[in-house]
Amino acid sequence: MHRLTLIPGDGIGPEITNAVTEIIKSAGVEIDWDVQPAGADVAESEGTPLPERVIQSIKRNKIALKAPVTTPIGKGFRSVNVALRKELDLYANIRPCKNIEGIKTPFENVNLIVFRENTEDLYAGIERKIDDDTAESIKIITRHASERIFEYAFKYAMDNNRKTLHAVTKANICKLTDGLFLECGRNIAKKYPQIEFKEILVDNLCMQLVQHPDIFDVLVLPNLYGDIVSDLTAGLIGGLGVAQGANIGEDCAVFEPVHGSAPDIKGKNKANPTALLLCAINMLNYIGEKEKALKIESALMKVLKDGKCLTSDLGGCASTTEFTSEIIKNL
Ligand code: NAI
């Protein structure tokens, strides 16, 4: 029996969490979930959206499955997601992006992986109002954080038979910050001559991703570009409903989808649980439940390929619960 932390989140979080835990249970994986609510409702009842109990639970269990948590825009509390990544030093945000059979998009042969530095950059949240008409934000890039994300990505590329790694920056403009990030990439690249190292500016990358995404393999980006580009890459394979992710640190790992809490479809039984389910499959592989992970993945892929029972983001008309039942039927 595994004891793992579960953060159901808010918005569509609880709906997709129910779907995914039901599928995992039906596949016969024994998990004792340590359920840890976080987010806006918790902020009201406990005075903070990210109580210490959540951090302690993940530190204890080492692994968490996390649904999205809403962050107020332009005001209110700091992002729970950012705080969690920082607090647990989950420095590598890994977002694989591969075409899924049955999900039609204008793009073919997409099989790339985004490594987003997860602890600094403009996400450090160091902002101030200078006067009523002027505000500033500080972009932090350190050698330590940059080197370890490149090291992680190069090692992953080696272990997974990847061929090319692009360092993505805007080092022509942010010469010191992105310049340092790029310099770290160049240095680490020398240790991995088997992987072809390339450099690209983030704006050019965005254009090329929507022209011929098949030429990209491993992308390594500072935090903010990584956030934006990984939503773009999600769009290449069918949207946020199918884009998985993981936050990995030295001691803990938090598996969470790329998407947010989707307040526009909250409570409508319309959310696609695929992204969170793919995160869970990745998590099951990570904890050694490979056979059950494969069983769930095969059922999911069959339902997606059949295309008869898809959620509305994928052009179907199935509800979250119908889609979930269909996967369980196929286990
Ligand atoms: P979003 O990802 O929540 O939604 C963008 C669009 O994609 C919406 O139209 C939504 O309906 C759709 N969508 C997202 N996930 C879907 C799914 N599973 N199934 C079907 N459709 C889906 O991004 P948005 O609206 O910018 O952010 C909403 C909130 O989520 C914000 O408070 C934001 O801060 C938060 N957020 C949280 C994240 C996390 O917890 N890791 C990550 C990104 C955003």
PDB file of C-alpha atoms in Angstrom, residues 8-217:
ATOM      1  CA  PRO A   8      -7.648  18.061  -5.024  1.00  0.00           C
ATOM      2  CA  GLY A   9      -7.254  21.801  -5.716  1.00  0.00           C
ATOM      3  CA  ASP A  10     -10.209  23.983  -6.675  1.00  0.00           C
ATOM      4  CA  GLY A  11     -12.177  24.965  -9.810  1.00  0.00           C
ATOM      5  CA  ILE A  12     -12.330  21.750 -11.869  1.00  0.00           C
ATOM      6  CA  GLY A  13      -9.712  20.213  -9.539  1.00  0.00           C
ATOM      7  CA  PRO A  14     -12.070  18.150  -7.355  1.00  0.00           C
ATOM      8  CA  GLU A  15     -13.993  16.817 -10.409  1.00  0.00           C
ATOM      9  CA  ILE A  16     -10.897  15.570 -12.229  1.00  0.00           C
ATOM     10  CA  THR A  17      -9.392  14.311  -8.973  1.00  0.00           C
ATOM     11  CA  ASN A  18     -12.482  12.165  -8.330  1.00  0.00           C
ATOM     12  CA  ALA A  19     -12.269  10.801 -11.862  1.00  0.00           C
ATOM     13  CA  VAL A  20      -8.593   9.918 -11.579  1.00  0.00           C
ATOM     14  CA  THR A  21      -8.725   8.342  -8.110  1.00  0.00           C
ATOM     15  CA  GLU A  22     -11.706   6.255  -9.224  1.00  0.00           C
ATOM     16  CA  ILE A  23      -9.792   4.985 -12.273  1.00  0.00           C
ATOM     17  CA  ILE A  24      -6.682   4.206 -10.183  1.00  0.00           C
ATOM     18  CA  LYS A  25      -8.801   2.316  -7.659  1.00  0.00           C
ATOM     19  CA  SER A  26     -10.586   0.377 -10.394  1.00  0.00           C
ATOM     20  CA  ALA A  27      -7.211  -0.644 -11.839  1.00  0.00           C
ATOM     21  CA  GLY A  28      -6.395  -2.281  -8.531  1.00  0.00           C
ATOM     22  CA  VAL A  29      -3.641   0.058  -7.318  1.00  0.00           C
ATOM     23  CA  GLU A  30      -3.707   0.314  -3.545  1.00  0.00           C
ATOM     24  CA  ILE A  31      -3.104   3.877  -2.497  1.00  0.00           C
ATOM     25  CA  ASP A  32      -3.785   5.361   0.902  1.00  0.00           C
ATOM     26  CA  TRP A  33      -4.320   9.007  -0.131  1.00  0.00           C
ATOM     27  CA  ASP A  34      -3.280  11.653   2.347  1.00  0.00           C
ATOM     28  CA  VAL A  35      -5.798  14.268   1.154  1.00  0.00           C
ATOM     29  CA  GLN A  36      -4.576  17.850   1.638  1.00  0.00           C
ATOM     30  CA  PRO A  37      -6.923  20.649   0.588  1.00  0.00           C
ATOM     31  CA  ALA A  38      -5.264  23.925  -0.466  1.00  0.00           C
ATOM     32  CA  GLY A  39      -6.399  27.093  -2.240  1.00  0.00           C
ATOM     33  CA  ALA A  40      -8.971  29.844  -1.879  1.00  0.00           C
ATOM     34  CA  ASP A  41     -11.468  27.966   0.348  1.00  0.00           C
ATOM     35  CA  VAL A  42      -8.652  26.901   2.639  1.00  0.00           C
ATOM     36  CA  ALA A  43      -7.411  30.504   2.794  1.00  0.00           C
ATOM     37  CA  GLU A  44     -10.794  31.485   4.213  1.00  0.00           C
ATOM     38  CA  SER A  45     -10.924  28.748   6.833  1.00  0.00           C
ATOM     39  CA  GLU A  46      -7.224  28.441   7.758  1.00  0.00           C
ATOM     40  CA  GLY A  47      -5.913  31.934   7.010  1.00  0.00           C
ATOM     41  CA  THR A  48      -3.512  30.782   4.285  1.00  0.00           C
ATOM     42  CA  PRO A  49      -4.086  29.010   0.953  1.00  0.00           C
ATOM     43  CA  LEU A  50      -1.062  26.774   1.593  1.00  0.00           C
ATOM     44  CA  PRO A  51      -1.035  25.616   5.221  1.00  0.00           C
ATOM     45  CA  GLU A  52       2.148  24.059   6.602  1.00  0.00           C
ATOM     46  CA  ARG A  53       0.332  20.671   6.854  1.00  0.00           C
ATOM     47  CA  VAL A  54       0.382  20.420   3.031  1.00  0.00           C
ATOM     48  CA  ILE A  55       4.150  20.926   2.869  1.00  0.00           C
ATOM     49  CA  GLN A  56       4.722  18.520   5.760  1.00  0.00           C
ATOM     50  CA  SER A  57       2.534  15.879   4.105  1.00  0.00           C
ATOM     51  CA  ILE A  58       4.564  16.015   0.879  1.00  0.00           C
ATOM     52  CA  LYS A  59       7.848  15.995   2.795  1.00  0.00           C
ATOM     53  CA  ARG A  60       6.618  12.889   4.637  1.00  0.00           C
ATOM     54  CA  ASN A  61       5.200  11.009   1.657  1.00  0.00           C
ATOM     55  CA  LYS A  62       7.755  12.325  -0.891  1.00  0.00           C
ATOM     56  CA  ILE A  63       5.234  12.144  -3.725  1.00  0.00           C
ATOM     57  CA  ALA A  64       2.052  14.072  -4.460  1.00  0.00           C
ATOM     58  CA  LEU A  65      -0.608  14.169  -7.127  1.00  0.00           C
ATOM     59  CA  LYS A  66      -1.882  17.712  -7.450  1.00  0.00           C
ATOM     60  CA  ALA A  67      -4.883  19.165  -9.260  1.00  0.00           C
ATOM     61  CA  PRO A  68      -4.848  22.891 -10.150  1.00  0.00           C
ATOM     62  CA  VAL A  69      -5.311  25.657  -7.633  1.00  0.00           C
ATOM     63  CA  THR A  70      -6.673  29.111  -8.539  1.00  0.00           C
ATOM     64  CA  THR A  71      -4.440  32.152  -8.122  1.00  0.00           C
ATOM     65  CA  PRO A  72      -6.195  35.524  -7.892  1.00  0.00           C
ATOM     66  CA  ILE A  73      -5.174  37.739 -10.846  1.00  0.00           C
ATOM     67  CA  GLY A  74      -3.466  41.057 -10.114  1.00  0.00           C
ATOM     68  CA  LYS A  75      -4.264  40.941  -6.389  1.00  0.00           C
ATOM     69  CA  GLY A  76      -4.684  38.610  -3.397  1.00  0.00           C
ATOM     70  CA  PHE A  77      -2.501  35.770  -2.187  1.00  0.00           C
ATOM     71  CA  ARG A  78       0.648  34.518  -3.887  1.00  0.00           C
ATOM     72  CA  SER A  79       0.314  31.460  -6.100  1.00  0.00           C
ATOM     73  CA  VAL A  80       0.057  28.214  -4.114  1.00  0.00           C
ATOM     74  CA  ASN A  81       1.697  26.458  -7.046  1.00  0.00           C
ATOM     75  CA  VAL A  82       4.703  28.752  -7.094  1.00  0.00           C
ATOM     76  CA  ALA A  83       5.031  28.639  -3.284  1.00  0.00           C
ATOM     77  CA  LEU A  84       4.894  24.836  -3.257  1.00  0.00           C
ATOM     78  CA  ARG A  85       7.562  24.509  -5.934  1.00  0.00           C
ATOM     79  CA  LYS A  86       9.780  26.976  -4.097  1.00  0.00           C
ATOM     80  CA  GLU A  87       9.212  25.543  -0.616  1.00  0.00           C
ATOM     81  CA  LEU A  88      10.021  21.973  -1.724  1.00  0.00           C
ATOM     82  CA  ASP A  89      12.709  23.117  -4.166  1.00  0.00           C
ATOM     83  CA  LEU A  90      10.992  21.298  -7.043  1.00  0.00           C
ATOM     84  CA  TYR A  91      13.407  22.769  -9.522  1.00  0.00           C
ATOM     85  CA  ALA A  92      12.576  20.820 -12.674  1.00  0.00           C
ATOM     86  CA  ASN A  93       9.178  21.260 -14.286  1.00  0.00           C
ATOM     87  CA  ILE A  94       8.880  18.603 -16.965  1.00  0.00           C
ATOM     88  CA  ARG A  95       6.178  18.807 -19.591  1.00  0.00           C
ATOM     89  CA  PRO A  96       6.201  16.102 -22.274  1.00  0.00           C
ATOM     90  CA  CYS A  97       4.242  16.823 -25.423  1.00  0.00           C
ATOM     91  CA  LYS A  98       3.506  14.015 -27.849  1.00  0.00           C
ATOM     92  CA  ASN A  99       0.682  13.448 -30.368  1.00  0.00           C
ATOM     93  CA  ILE A 100      -2.017  11.146 -29.039  1.00  0.00           C
ATOM     94  CA  GLU A 101      -3.634   8.735 -31.488  1.00  0.00           C
ATOM     95  CA  GLY A 102      -7.229   9.725 -32.097  1.00  0.00           C
ATOM     96  CA  ILE A 103      -6.792  13.386 -31.192  1.00  0.00           C
ATOM     97  CA  LYS A 104      -6.720  15.287 -34.447  1.00  0.00           C
ATOM     98  CA  THR A 105      -4.653  18.457 -34.653  1.00  0.00           C
ATOM     99  CA  PRO A 106      -3.013  20.260 -37.581  1.00  0.00           C
ATOM    100  CA  PHE A 107       0.351  18.965 -36.331  1.00  0.00           C
ATOM    101  CA  GLU A 108       1.938  15.558 -36.786  1.00  0.00           C
ATOM    102  CA  ASN A 109       4.976  13.815 -35.335  1.00  0.00           C
ATOM    103  CA  VAL A 110       5.128  16.069 -32.301  1.00  0.00           C
ATOM    104  CA  ASN A 111       7.300  14.438 -29.674  1.00  0.00           C
ATOM    105  CA  LEU A 112       9.098  17.027 -27.618  1.00  0.00           C
ATOM    106  CA  ILE A 113       9.671  17.689 -23.964  1.00  0.00           C
ATOM    107  CA  VAL A 114       9.792  21.024 -22.187  1.00  0.00           C
ATOM    108  CA  PHE A 115      12.078  21.497 -19.177  1.00  0.00           C
ATOM    109  CA  ARG A 116      11.099  24.643 -17.357  1.00  0.00           C
ATOM    110  CA  GLU A 117      13.285  26.035 -14.573  1.00  0.00           C
ATOM    111  CA  ASN A 118      10.856  26.149 -11.703  1.00  0.00           C
ATOM    112  CA  THR A 119      12.234  28.255  -8.865  1.00  0.00           C
ATOM    113  CA  GLU A 120      13.268  31.714 -10.032  1.00  0.00           C
ATOM    114  CA  ASP A 121      13.063  34.226 -12.926  1.00  0.00           C
ATOM    115  CA  LEU A 122      10.151  36.697 -12.740  1.00  0.00           C
ATOM    116  CA  TYR A 123       8.319  34.072 -10.673  1.00  0.00           C
ATOM    117  CA  ALA A 124      10.421  35.169  -7.683  1.00  0.00           C
ATOM    118  CA  GLY A 125       7.547  37.653  -7.277  1.00  0.00           C
ATOM    119  CA  ILE A 126       9.808  40.555  -6.296  1.00  0.00           C
ATOM    120  CA  GLU A 127       7.699  43.463  -7.482  1.00  0.00           C
ATOM    121  CA  ARG A 128       7.121  46.965  -6.282  1.00  0.00           C
ATOM    122  CA  LYS A 129       5.120  50.012  -7.125  1.00  0.00           C
ATOM    123  CA  ILE A 130       7.435  52.971  -7.598  1.00  0.00           C
ATOM    124  CA  ASP A 131       4.584  55.428  -7.934  1.00  0.00           C
ATOM    125  CA  ASP A 132       0.982  55.312  -9.148  1.00  0.00           C
ATOM    126  CA  ASP A 133       2.074  55.038 -12.761  1.00  0.00           C
ATOM    127  CA  THR A 134       5.175  52.880 -12.510  1.00  0.00           C
ATOM    128  CA  ALA A 135       5.801  49.335 -11.279  1.00  0.00           C
ATOM    129  CA  GLU A 136       8.785  47.054 -11.557  1.00  0.00           C
ATOM    130  CA  SER A 137       9.526  43.354 -11.231  1.00  0.00           C
ATOM    131  CA  ILE A 138      12.921  41.782 -10.718  1.00  0.00           C
ATOM    132  CA  LYS A 139      14.045  38.884 -12.870  1.00  0.00           C
ATOM    133  CA  ILE A 140      16.391  36.596 -10.969  1.00  0.00           C
ATOM    134  CA  ILE A 141      18.589  34.046 -12.702  1.00  0.00           C
ATOM    135  CA  THR A 142      21.335  32.206 -10.807  1.00  0.00           C
ATOM    136  CA  ARG A 143      24.125  29.943 -11.990  1.00  0.00           C
ATOM    137  CA  HIS A 144      23.107  27.268  -9.480  1.00  0.00           C
ATOM    138  CA  ALA A 145      19.474  27.003 -10.640  1.00  0.00           C
ATOM    139  CA  SER A 146      20.356  27.302 -14.330  1.00  0.00           C
ATOM    140  CA  GLU A 147      23.057  24.654 -14.212  1.00  0.00           C
ATOM    141  CA  ARG A 148      20.921  22.118 -12.413  1.00  0.00           C
ATOM    142  CA  ILE A 149      17.988  22.394 -14.844  1.00  0.00           C
ATOM    143  CA  PHE A 150      20.370  21.935 -17.804  1.00  0.00           C
ATOM    144  CA  GLU A 151      22.090  19.058 -16.018  1.00  0.00           C
ATOM    145  CA  TYR A 152      18.712  17.400 -15.387  1.00  0.00           C
ATOM    146  CA  ALA A 153      17.565  17.905 -18.993  1.00  0.00           C
ATOM    147  CA  PHE A 154      20.815  16.648 -20.537  1.00  0.00           C
ATOM    148  CA  LYS A 155      20.768  13.579 -18.293  1.00  0.00           C
ATOM    149  CA  TYR A 156      17.143  12.938 -19.240  1.00  0.00           C
ATOM    150  CA  ALA A 157      18.046  13.335 -22.921  1.00  0.00           C
ATOM    151  CA  MET A 158      20.835  10.773 -22.559  1.00  0.00           C
ATOM    152  CA  ASP A 159      18.696   8.282 -20.620  1.00  0.00           C
ATOM    153  CA  ASN A 160      15.793   8.581 -23.046  1.00  0.00           C
ATOM    154  CA  ASN A 161      17.615   8.484 -26.337  1.00  0.00           C
ATOM    155  CA  ARG A 162      16.879  12.082 -27.243  1.00  0.00           C
ATOM    156  CA  LYS A 163      19.099  13.714 -29.829  1.00  0.00           C
ATOM    157  CA  THR A 164      18.894  17.503 -29.676  1.00  0.00           C
ATOM    158  CA  LEU A 165      18.558  20.026 -26.863  1.00  0.00           C
ATOM    159  CA  HIS A 166      17.622  23.664 -27.454  1.00  0.00           C
ATOM    160  CA  ALA A 167      18.425  26.340 -24.877  1.00  0.00           C
ATOM    161  CA  VAL A 168      15.612  28.878 -25.233  1.00  0.00           C
ATOM    162  CA  THR A 169      16.217  32.473 -24.147  1.00  0.00           C
ATOM    163  CA  LYS A 170      15.911  36.128 -25.050  1.00  0.00           C
ATOM    164  CA  ALA A 171      19.608  36.645 -24.420  1.00  0.00           C
ATOM    165  CA  ASN A 172      19.838  39.257 -27.170  1.00  0.00           C
ATOM    166  CA  ILE A 173      17.748  41.586 -24.961  1.00  0.00           C
ATOM    167  CA  CYS A 174      18.151  40.254 -21.406  1.00  0.00           C
ATOM    168  CA  LYS A 175      21.890  40.001 -21.853  1.00  0.00           C
ATOM    169  CA  LEU A 176      22.789  39.488 -18.201  1.00  0.00           C
ATOM    170  CA  THR A 177      19.952  37.276 -16.952  1.00  0.00           C
ATOM    171  CA  ASP A 178      19.133  35.144 -19.997  1.00  0.00           C
ATOM    172  CA  GLY A 179      22.794  35.511 -20.946  1.00  0.00           C
ATOM    173  CA  LEU A 180      23.772  33.725 -17.733  1.00  0.00           C
ATOM    174  CA  PHE A 181      21.151  31.018 -18.322  1.00  0.00           C
ATOM    175  CA  LEU A 182      22.536  30.434 -21.818  1.00  0.00           C
ATOM    176  CA  GLU A 183      26.134  30.421 -20.587  1.00  0.00           C
ATOM    177  CA  CYS A 184      25.189  27.667 -18.106  1.00  0.00           C
ATOM    178  CA  GLY A 185      23.598  25.677 -20.929  1.00  0.00           C
ATOM    179  CA  ARG A 186      26.735  25.986 -23.035  1.00  0.00           C
ATOM    180  CA  ASN A 187      28.904  24.855 -20.105  1.00  0.00           C
ATOM    181  CA  ILE A 188      26.811  21.802 -19.232  1.00  0.00           C
ATOM    182  CA  ALA A 189      26.550  20.891 -22.932  1.00  0.00           C
ATOM    183  CA  LYS A 190      30.309  20.235 -22.982  1.00  0.00           C
ATOM    184  CA  LYS A 191      29.741  17.272 -20.635  1.00  0.00           C
ATOM    185  CA  TYR A 192      27.234  15.722 -23.047  1.00  0.00           C
ATOM    186  CA  PRO A 193      28.787  15.739 -26.546  1.00  0.00           C
ATOM    187  CA  GLN A 194      26.394  12.959 -27.628  1.00  0.00           C
ATOM    188  CA  ILE A 195      23.479  15.421 -27.473  1.00  0.00           C
ATOM    189  CA  GLU A 196      23.412  18.149 -30.102  1.00  0.00           C
ATOM    190  CA  PHE A 197      23.202  21.524 -28.333  1.00  0.00           C
ATOM    191  CA  LYS A 198      21.377  24.377 -30.063  1.00  0.00           C
ATOM    192  CA  GLU A 199      20.382  27.900 -29.102  1.00  0.00           C
ATOM    193  CA  ILE A 200      17.177  29.663 -30.089  1.00  0.00           C
ATOM    194  CA  LEU A 201      15.408  32.895 -29.165  1.00  0.00           C
ATOM    195  CA  VAL A 202      11.995  32.345 -27.623  1.00  0.00           C
ATOM    196  CA  ASP A 203      10.082  34.412 -30.195  1.00  0.00           C
ATOM    197  CA  ASN A 204      11.613  32.508 -33.095  1.00  0.00           C
ATOM    198  CA  LEU A 205      10.891  29.237 -31.251  1.00  0.00           C
ATOM    199  CA  CYS A 206       7.189  30.136 -30.994  1.00  0.00           C
ATOM    200  CA  MET A 207       6.957  30.743 -34.716  1.00  0.00           C
ATOM    201  CA  GLN A 208       8.805  27.554 -35.584  1.00  0.00           C
ATOM    202  CA  LEU A 209       6.743  25.485 -33.148  1.00  0.00           C
ATOM    203  CA  VAL A 210       3.588  26.285 -35.093  1.00  0.00           C
ATOM    204  CA  GLN A 211       5.294  25.730 -38.462  1.00  0.00           C
ATOM    205  CA  HIS A 212       7.205  22.512 -37.938  1.00  0.00           C
ATOM    206  CA  PRO A 213       7.074  21.314 -34.313  1.00  0.00           C
ATOM    207  CA  ASP A 214       8.443  17.920 -35.359  1.00  0.00           C
ATOM    208  CA  ILE A 215      11.999  19.311 -35.534  1.00  0.00           C
ATOM    209  CA  PHE A 216      12.106  19.970 -31.772  1.00  0.00           C
ATOM    210  CA  ASP A 217      13.187  17.401 -29.238  1.00  0.00           C
TER     211      ASP A 217
END
